[in-house]
Amino acid sequence: MKMKSIVIGTLFLIGANSYAQHLTLKADNIDRIVKELTLEEKARLLVGRENSKSKTGVPGAAGTTQGVERLGIPGVVLTDGPAGVRISPIRKGDSQTYYATGFPVGTALACTWNPELVENVGKAIGEETLEYGCDVLLAPGMNIQRTPLCGRNFEYFSEDPVVSGIMAAAYVNGVQSNGVGTSIKHYAVNSQETNRIEVDEIVSQRALRELYLKGFEIAIRKSNPWTVMSSYNRLNGTWTQSSPELLITILCDEWKYDGLVMTDWTNERRTSYDRVAAGNELLAPGHDWQETDIIENVKKGNLSMDIVDARVKRLLEMIVKTPRFKGYKFSNKPDLEAHAALTRQASTEGMILLENKDNTLPLKGVKTVALFGKTSYDFIAGGTGSGDVNKPYVIDLMTGLSNAGLTINEDLKQLYRIHKDFNDKANKVSGERKELTELKVSRRSIERLAASNDLAIFTIGRQAGEGRDRHIDNDFNLTTDEREMLEDICNAFHALGKKVVVIMNMGSVMETASWKEMPDALLMAWQPGQEGGNSVADVLLGKQTPSGKLTMTFPIMASDVPAVNNFPTGTGSKHGDRRRNVDYTLHEEGIYVGYRYFTTFGKKVSYPFGYGLSYTTFAYSKPVVKATANGFTASIVVKNTGNVDGKEAVQLYVAAPNSGLDKPVRELKAFAKTGTLKPGESETLHFHISTYDLASFNEAESEWQTATGKYEVQFGASVEDIRATATFNNKKMFSSKTNNVLRLNRELKEIKP
Ligand code: GLC
């Protein structure tokens, strides 16, 4: 009998072993695979790998996951970034190039107020992600633009969470329609670049919920990002990456997020197992000592195997969705030509016409242009750091204007070329990398140029990026040279009855109040991607009517922004052993960021949130608001009352009744944009707002509440230009403790099928 059972047992083991040998990952056997994996293999799966140290990678991509070959689990490729796929364009021994399209930066996309356009841009970037063999795009960046000085504002969408969430969702749906993933980032409160790996962001629960988390919540509700990226910083004393409250309680239990959380590219932390316990499924970029830390702490009982299994399961659920797992044969030939045309058009729709005296624009009867400003000849397509893209080319403004048939003054062109060559050569000799200063063109030369050219264009450029914040002097503010040049150009050209157009080429806002009256027209071009010069020319010449509007306030002075008093402006004073605004940053302004502050406290601004001019005009009429079982629907008729085609972005604000909780005088709750309206044409825009959308976060009771009473619904052309109003009477108190928020939103069909 014994022999028989030994034989049967042996046969079983051989069978099981050979079965295990043939066991490979499938979408429907993940639980089985998790059981089969050893602890070492599980730790390996939870820790990524630098691209260069990985068998899988695509040259230049940000990193990969690790695979387990014996069970058919591939490593997959993670690549930046929000403005386009960031990979190496040249590969040793390979004659093909691997450039990716440089699209407009995040803030430029948001200023289109056109989620459909943003989804189309996402589709294109997703196609390039797929065809270049990558699986997850580490985008969009969507942190709140708390101050004008954050180095990564260019990558983010807005000072407002509704704009941020809706734009992020559109972007995610676009990218993921290609069967590749995204990573909404950086969750959460990555509000400064100074000391970003260590800084402790001290934020009230209300500001956290209503401002810094709300965008992520909306994005998850309206799209379904494959991954969320947990940020570097601390939040109220705890690393975000080690916060179960943030990564499990809020993200998964409350918002029902069922995707994967990966860390931002941190390796310096002392321990790693706690970050797995807190809710990260992938430690990126990843180092082998992190695998050891996980294994050792499971063996010590500090990290349960159940948690490890749960994290591994979510990781595998993502892996089985990837093109690499599905064996997709990527072409390395995305449609760059079509995407170049798309970025050219898309970036014009995010440009903002700030001034246009006597209809200077679109240009009429202009043939010769005196083109000033170093940036005119070296246009800034995007920001720096992981958000930059290795683009095939950048069309600068000189080229864009020439392509449009304008004649650019040759002498000035030469002057700027010599100026740049000199700086390049000087840097070569000195080994330094001195930034090119603005060329000081003499007043005499400017006067001569005014006599021989029809128009002056002066580009003011600013660059910023990951790892450093902006300064107030000579960055947020004009430099002395720029101011003097602008004065001389305006004096000389205006003396001859000729016009001056200023182009702002930057990734965030700057000081404008002290000089915006000087030129005849002012266009914010942002960092518009590789076709920038052509896009600006399309707007200046009226091929595209500008329809962009601000998603961030232009303050009069940087110090007018309350948060700037608690922001690293290069001071970083030490209080005890912790440096204020460097080791910790106090969000003393609470929810009063951007227009919430300026509008509520009646502070003047240079240009308000939601502001933007057009070449035509629009009238708003017939505001209608109808109560529904869960909030209200609203509509407004928009008519083109001008002489040229145009599009209009309408913002829906709500002024809440007094409820014992201090509230901003109005808050953006929705927005919509018309299609192109011909002169005289109208379009009715529709909105729906849930009771939950109207809620404020009551810290004392730790719940969302929508008070009963009269809510004024305001249809705005900007936050300071309310064109029509209506009323919604909320008859029943809403509280998130007694109402299932997610069910309410599902009823609104917020969740994509
Ligand atoms: C960076 C950035 C993040 C990027 C990652 C990979 O530090 O913070 O946005 O996706 O590393 O490059």
GROMACS .gro file of C-alpha atoms in nm, residues 391-669:
model
  279
  391LYS     CA    1   1.153   6.633  -3.088
  392PRO     CA    2   1.252   6.605  -3.458
  393TYR     CA    3   1.256   6.986  -3.489
  394VAL     CA    4   1.118   7.312  -3.345
  395ILE     CA    5   0.973   7.578  -3.573
  396ASP     CA    6   1.088   7.909  -3.425
  397LEU     CA    7   0.890   8.228  -3.467
  398MET     CA    8   1.119   8.367  -3.736
  399THR     CA    9   1.060   8.054  -3.946
  400GLY     CA   10   0.688   8.047  -3.873
  401LEU     CA   11   0.642   8.409  -3.980
  402SER     CA   12   0.855   8.355  -4.292
  403ASN     CA   13   0.653   8.042  -4.377
  404ALA     CA   14   0.344   8.261  -4.358
  405GLY     CA   15   0.489   8.496  -4.620
  406LEU     CA   16   0.614   8.780  -4.399
  407THR     CA   17   0.960   8.929  -4.460
  408ILE     CA   18   1.175   8.931  -4.149
  409ASN     CA   19   1.430   9.209  -4.130
  410GLU     CA   20   1.760   9.056  -4.235
  411ASP     CA   21   1.990   9.286  -4.037
  412LEU     CA   22   1.815   9.208  -3.713
  413LYS     CA   23   1.820   8.837  -3.797
  414GLN     CA   24   2.195   8.856  -3.845
  415LEU     CA   25   2.243   9.052  -3.524
  416TYR     CA   26   2.065   8.786  -3.321
  417ARG     CA   27   2.253   8.509  -3.499
  418ILE     CA   28   2.589   8.672  -3.421
  419HIS     CA   29   2.477   8.731  -3.062
  420LYS     CA   30   2.390   8.361  -3.020
  421ASP     CA   31   2.705   8.238  -3.199
  422PHE     CA   32   2.921   8.459  -2.978
  423ASN     CA   33   2.758   8.322  -2.665
  424ASP     CA   34   2.795   7.963  -2.788
  425LYS     CA   35   3.163   8.017  -2.873
  426ALA     CA   36   3.230   8.192  -2.542
  427ASN     CA   37   3.076   7.896  -2.358
  428LYS     CA   38   3.285   7.657  -2.567
  429VAL     CA   39   3.604   7.836  -2.477
  430SER     CA   40   3.517   7.879  -2.108
  431GLY     CA   41   3.353   7.540  -2.069
  432GLU     CA   42   3.061   7.719  -1.906
  433ARG     CA   43   2.697   7.708  -2.013
  434LYS     CA   44   2.604   8.072  -1.971
  435GLU     CA   45   2.246   8.136  -2.070
  436LEU     CA   46   2.202   8.366  -2.368
  437THR     CA   47   2.113   8.714  -2.241
  438GLU     CA   48   1.868   8.940  -2.418
  439LEU     CA   49   2.032   9.133  -2.700
  440LYS     CA   50   2.032   9.504  -2.622
  441VAL     CA   51   1.946   9.663  -2.957
  442SER     CA   52   2.037  10.032  -2.946
  443ARG     CA   53   1.768  10.298  -2.957
  444ARG     CA   54   1.922  10.435  -3.278
  445SER     CA   55   1.901  10.095  -3.446
  446ILE     CA   56   1.542  10.052  -3.328
  447GLU     CA   57   1.449  10.391  -3.475
  448ARG     CA   58   1.603  10.294  -3.809
  449LEU     CA   59   1.420   9.959  -3.801
  450ALA     CA   60   1.092  10.142  -3.726
  451ALA     CA   61   1.142  10.346  -4.042
  452SER     CA   62   1.204  10.043  -4.263
  453ASN     CA   63   0.953   9.787  -4.129
  454ASP     CA   64   0.574   9.771  -4.112
  455LEU     CA   65   0.552   9.607  -3.768
  456ALA     CA   66   0.757   9.515  -3.459
  457ILE     CA   67   0.720   9.180  -3.286
  458PHE     CA   68   0.898   9.124  -2.954
  459THR     CA   69   0.907   8.778  -2.797
  460ILE     CA   70   0.957   8.743  -2.422
  461GLY     CA   71   1.067   8.391  -2.334
  462ARG     CA   72   1.095   8.206  -2.005
  463GLN     CA   73   1.214   7.853  -1.938
  464ALA     CA   74   1.156   7.643  -1.624
  465GLY     CA   75   1.142   7.281  -1.531
  466GLU     CA   76   1.178   6.988  -1.302
  467GLY     CA   77   1.403   7.016  -1.002
  468ARG     CA   78   1.406   7.393  -0.962
  469ASP     CA   79   1.154   7.668  -0.895
  470ARG     CA   80   1.131   8.010  -1.060
  471HIS     CA   81   1.259   8.335  -0.914
  472ILE     CA   82   1.067   8.660  -0.885
  473ASP     CA   83   1.337   8.892  -1.021
  474ASN     CA   84   1.433   8.858  -1.389
  475ASP     CA   85   1.202   8.561  -1.424
  476PHE     CA   86   0.851   8.630  -1.302
  477ASN     CA   87   0.933   9.000  -1.354
  478LEU     CA   88   1.071   9.153  -1.672
  479THR     CA   89   1.446   9.207  -1.683
  480THR     CA   90   1.569   9.565  -1.706
  481ASP     CA   91   1.692   9.505  -2.061
  482GLU     CA   92   1.354   9.367  -2.168
  483ARG     CA   93   1.173   9.664  -2.019
  484GLU     CA   94   1.407   9.916  -2.182
  485MET     CA   95   1.385   9.737  -2.518
  486LEU     CA   96   1.006   9.731  -2.500
  487GLU     CA   97   0.994  10.103  -2.422
  488ASP     CA   98   1.233  10.189  -2.706
  489ILE     CA   99   1.049   9.969  -2.957
  490CYS     CA  100   0.708  10.110  -2.865
  491ASN     CA  101   0.833  10.471  -2.871
  492ALA     CA  102   1.002  10.431  -3.209
  493PHE     CA  103   0.723  10.240  -3.388
  494HIS     CA  104   0.437  10.436  -3.233
  495ALA     CA  105   0.610  10.764  -3.333
  496LEU     CA  106   0.561  10.649  -3.693
  497GLY     CA  107   0.208  10.521  -3.638
  498LYS     CA  108   0.324  10.160  -3.655
  499LYS     CA  109   0.227   9.877  -3.424
  500VAL     CA  110   0.402   9.652  -3.173
  501VAL     CA  111   0.299   9.295  -3.090
  502VAL     CA  112   0.442   9.110  -2.788
  503ILE     CA  113   0.449   8.729  -2.780
  504MET     CA  114   0.492   8.550  -2.444
  505ASN     CA  115   0.664   8.215  -2.486
  506MET     CA  116   0.669   8.045  -2.146
  507GLY     CA  117   0.524   7.766  -1.933
  508SER     CA  118   0.357   7.975  -1.664
  509VAL     CA  119   0.241   8.329  -1.588
  510MET     CA  120   0.459   8.637  -1.534
  511GLU     CA  121   0.427   9.002  -1.435
  512THR     CA  122   0.238   9.198  -1.701
  513ALA     CA  123   0.052   9.480  -1.520
  514SER     CA  124   0.341   9.728  -1.537
  515TRP     CA  125   0.389   9.705  -1.913
  516LYS     CA  126   0.086   9.547  -2.083
  517GLU     CA  127  -0.049   9.890  -2.192
  518MET     CA  128   0.264   9.957  -2.398
  519PRO     CA  129   0.227   9.718  -2.695
  520ASP     CA  130  -0.076   9.715  -2.925
  521ALA     CA  131  -0.134   9.342  -2.888
  522LEU     CA  132  -0.022   9.076  -2.643
  523LEU     CA  133  -0.046   8.701  -2.716
  524MET     CA  134   0.037   8.427  -2.463
  525ALA     CA  135   0.177   8.143  -2.677
  526TRP     CA  136   0.284   7.924  -2.378
  527GLN     CA  137   0.532   7.648  -2.475
  528PRO     CA  138   0.339   7.535  -2.780
  529GLY     CA  139   0.531   7.230  -2.894
  530GLN     CA  140   0.745   7.168  -3.202
  531GLU     CA  141   0.522   7.358  -3.445
  532GLY     CA  142   0.517   7.667  -3.221
  533GLY     CA  143   0.634   7.925  -3.473
  534ASN     CA  144   0.379   7.814  -3.731
  535SER     CA  145   0.102   7.811  -3.470
  536VAL     CA  146   0.175   8.167  -3.359
  537ALA     CA  147   0.182   8.280  -3.725
  538ASP     CA  148  -0.156   8.109  -3.781
  539VAL     CA  149  -0.304   8.316  -3.499
  540LEU     CA  150  -0.133   8.645  -3.587
  541LEU     CA  151  -0.253   8.619  -3.947
  542GLY     CA  152  -0.605   8.510  -3.857
  543LYS     CA  153  -0.582   8.154  -3.996
  544GLN     CA  154  -0.692   8.051  -3.647
  545THR     CA  155  -0.906   8.274  -3.425
  546PRO     CA  156  -0.767   8.260  -3.069
  547SER     CA  157  -1.011   8.094  -2.826
  548GLY     CA  158  -0.781   8.009  -2.535
  549LYS     CA  159  -0.862   8.128  -2.183
  550LEU     CA  160  -0.649   8.140  -1.868
  551THR     CA  161  -0.654   7.845  -1.631
  552MET     CA  162  -0.423   8.033  -1.397
  553THR     CA  163  -0.457   8.391  -1.270
  554PHE     CA  164  -0.206   8.657  -1.374
  555PRO     CA  165  -0.144   8.844  -1.047
  556ILE     CA  166  -0.025   9.205  -1.054
  557MET     CA  167   0.277   9.116  -0.841
  558ALA     CA  168   0.410   8.779  -0.728
  559SER     CA  169   0.371   8.891  -0.367
  560ASP     CA  170  -0.003   8.942  -0.425
  561VAL     CA  171  -0.035   8.561  -0.430
  562PRO     CA  172  -0.087   8.457  -0.067
  563ALA     CA  173   0.091   8.126  -0.120
  564VAL     CA  174   0.408   8.305  -0.233
  565ASN     CA  175   0.462   8.409   0.129
  566ASN     CA  176   0.498   8.037   0.196
  567PHE     CA  177   0.702   7.938  -0.107
  568PRO     CA  178   1.076   7.900  -0.162
  569THR     CA  179   1.172   8.227  -0.329
  570GLY     CA  180   1.536   8.149  -0.270
  571THR     CA  181   1.515   8.244   0.097
  572GLY     CA  182   1.453   7.919   0.288
  573SER     CA  183   1.501   8.074   0.631
  574LYS     CA  184   1.590   7.825   0.905
  575HIS     CA  185   1.354   7.784   1.200
  576GLY     CA  186   1.520   7.544   1.439
  577ASP     CA  187   1.648   7.248   1.250
  578ARG     CA  188   1.387   7.275   0.977
  579ARG     CA  189   1.406   7.537   0.705
  580ARG     CA  190   1.078   7.709   0.627
  581ASN     CA  191   0.967   7.663   0.265
  582VAL     CA  192   1.247   7.414   0.211
  583ASP     CA  193   1.208   7.139   0.471
  584TYR     CA  194   0.845   7.225   0.531
  585THR     CA  195   0.596   7.448   0.355
  586LEU     CA  196   0.289   7.582   0.531
  587HIS     CA  197  -0.020   7.613   0.313
  588GLU     CA  198  -0.151   7.896   0.531
  589GLU     CA  199  -0.370   8.017   0.244
  590GLY     CA  200  -0.582   7.701   0.275
  591ILE     CA  201  -0.834   7.679  -0.010
  592TYR     CA  202  -0.771   8.039  -0.115
  593VAL     CA  203  -0.549   7.965  -0.413
  594GLY     CA  204  -0.581   8.152  -0.743
  595TYR     CA  205  -0.919   8.305  -0.825
  596ARG     CA  206  -1.067   8.162  -0.505
  597TYR     CA  207  -0.851   8.419  -0.327
  598PHE     CA  208  -0.851   8.717  -0.562
  599THR     CA  209  -1.225   8.709  -0.635
  600THR     CA  210  -1.334   8.640  -0.276
  601PHE     CA  211  -1.116   8.908  -0.119
  602GLY     CA  212  -1.165   9.159  -0.401
  603LYS     CA  213  -0.797   9.174  -0.492
  604LYS     CA  214  -0.714   9.319  -0.833
  605VAL     CA  215  -0.530   9.104  -1.083
  606SER     CA  216  -0.363   9.170  -1.415
  607TYR     CA  217  -0.565   8.905  -1.597
  608PRO     CA  218  -0.832   8.692  -1.422
  609PHE     CA  219  -0.884   8.317  -1.434
  610GLY     CA  220  -1.089   8.219  -1.739
  611TYR     CA  221  -0.998   8.536  -1.933
  612GLY     CA  222  -0.914   8.538  -2.302
  613LEU     CA  223  -1.007   8.758  -2.599
  614SER     CA  224  -1.114   8.651  -2.948
  615TYR     CA  225  -1.119   8.816  -3.290
  616THR     CA  226  -1.495   8.807  -3.258
  617THR     CA  227  -1.747   8.866  -2.976
  618PHE     CA  228  -2.011   8.649  -2.810
  619ALA     CA  229  -2.343   8.708  -2.636
  620TYR     CA  230  -2.485   8.472  -2.370
  621SER     CA  231  -2.859   8.432  -2.334
  622LYS     CA  232  -3.144   8.211  -2.212
  623PRO     CA  233  -2.981   8.066  -1.898
  624VAL     CA  234  -3.186   7.768  -1.784
  625VAL     CA  235  -3.139   7.563  -1.465
  626LYS     CA  236  -3.355   7.259  -1.386
  627ALA     CA  237  -3.337   7.060  -1.062
  628THR     CA  238  -3.286   6.684  -1.100
  629ALA     CA  239  -3.296   6.397  -0.851
  630ASN     CA  240  -2.929   6.458  -0.780
  631GLY     CA  241  -2.836   6.820  -0.849
  632PHE     CA  242  -2.930   7.017  -1.159
  633THR     CA  243  -2.886   7.051  -1.533
  634ALA     CA  244  -2.812   7.388  -1.690
  635SER     CA  245  -2.791   7.535  -2.036
  636ILE     CA  246  -2.692   7.863  -2.197
  637VAL     CA  247  -2.718   7.995  -2.553
  638VAL     CA  248  -2.399   8.144  -2.698
  639LYS     CA  249  -2.415   8.360  -3.011
  640ASN     CA  250  -2.129   8.487  -3.227
  641THR     CA  251  -2.206   8.858  -3.247
  642GLY     CA  252  -1.888   8.955  -3.434
  643ASN     CA  253  -1.761   8.942  -3.792
  644VAL     CA  254  -1.536   8.635  -3.797
  645ASP     CA  255  -1.566   8.266  -3.701
  646GLY     CA  256  -1.475   8.178  -3.344
  647LYS     CA  257  -1.520   7.940  -3.050
  648GLU     CA  258  -1.623   8.039  -2.696
  649ALA     CA  259  -1.539   7.860  -2.370
  650VAL     CA  260  -1.811   7.915  -2.112
  651GLN     CA  261  -1.742   7.862  -1.742
  652LEU     CA  262  -2.018   7.760  -1.502
  653TYR     CA  263  -1.957   7.898  -1.152
  654VAL     CA  264  -2.171   7.848  -0.843
  655ALA     CA  265  -2.214   8.091  -0.554
  656ALA     CA  266  -2.326   7.885  -0.253
  657PRO     CA  267  -2.560   8.001   0.024
  658ASN     CA  268  -2.419   8.074   0.369
  659SER     CA  269  -2.388   7.750   0.562
  660GLY     CA  270  -2.157   7.830   0.849
  661LEU     CA  271  -1.856   7.720   0.640
  662ASP     CA  272  -1.655   8.002   0.484
  663LYS     CA  273  -1.661   7.959   0.106
  664PRO     CA  274  -1.510   8.132  -0.199
  665VAL     CA  275  -1.749   8.385  -0.349
  666ARG     CA  276  -1.780   8.153  -0.649
  667GLU     CA  277  -1.630   7.823  -0.759
  668LEU     CA  278  -1.597   7.668  -1.103
  669LYS     CA  279  -1.816   7.358  -1.127
   0.00000   0.00000   0.00000
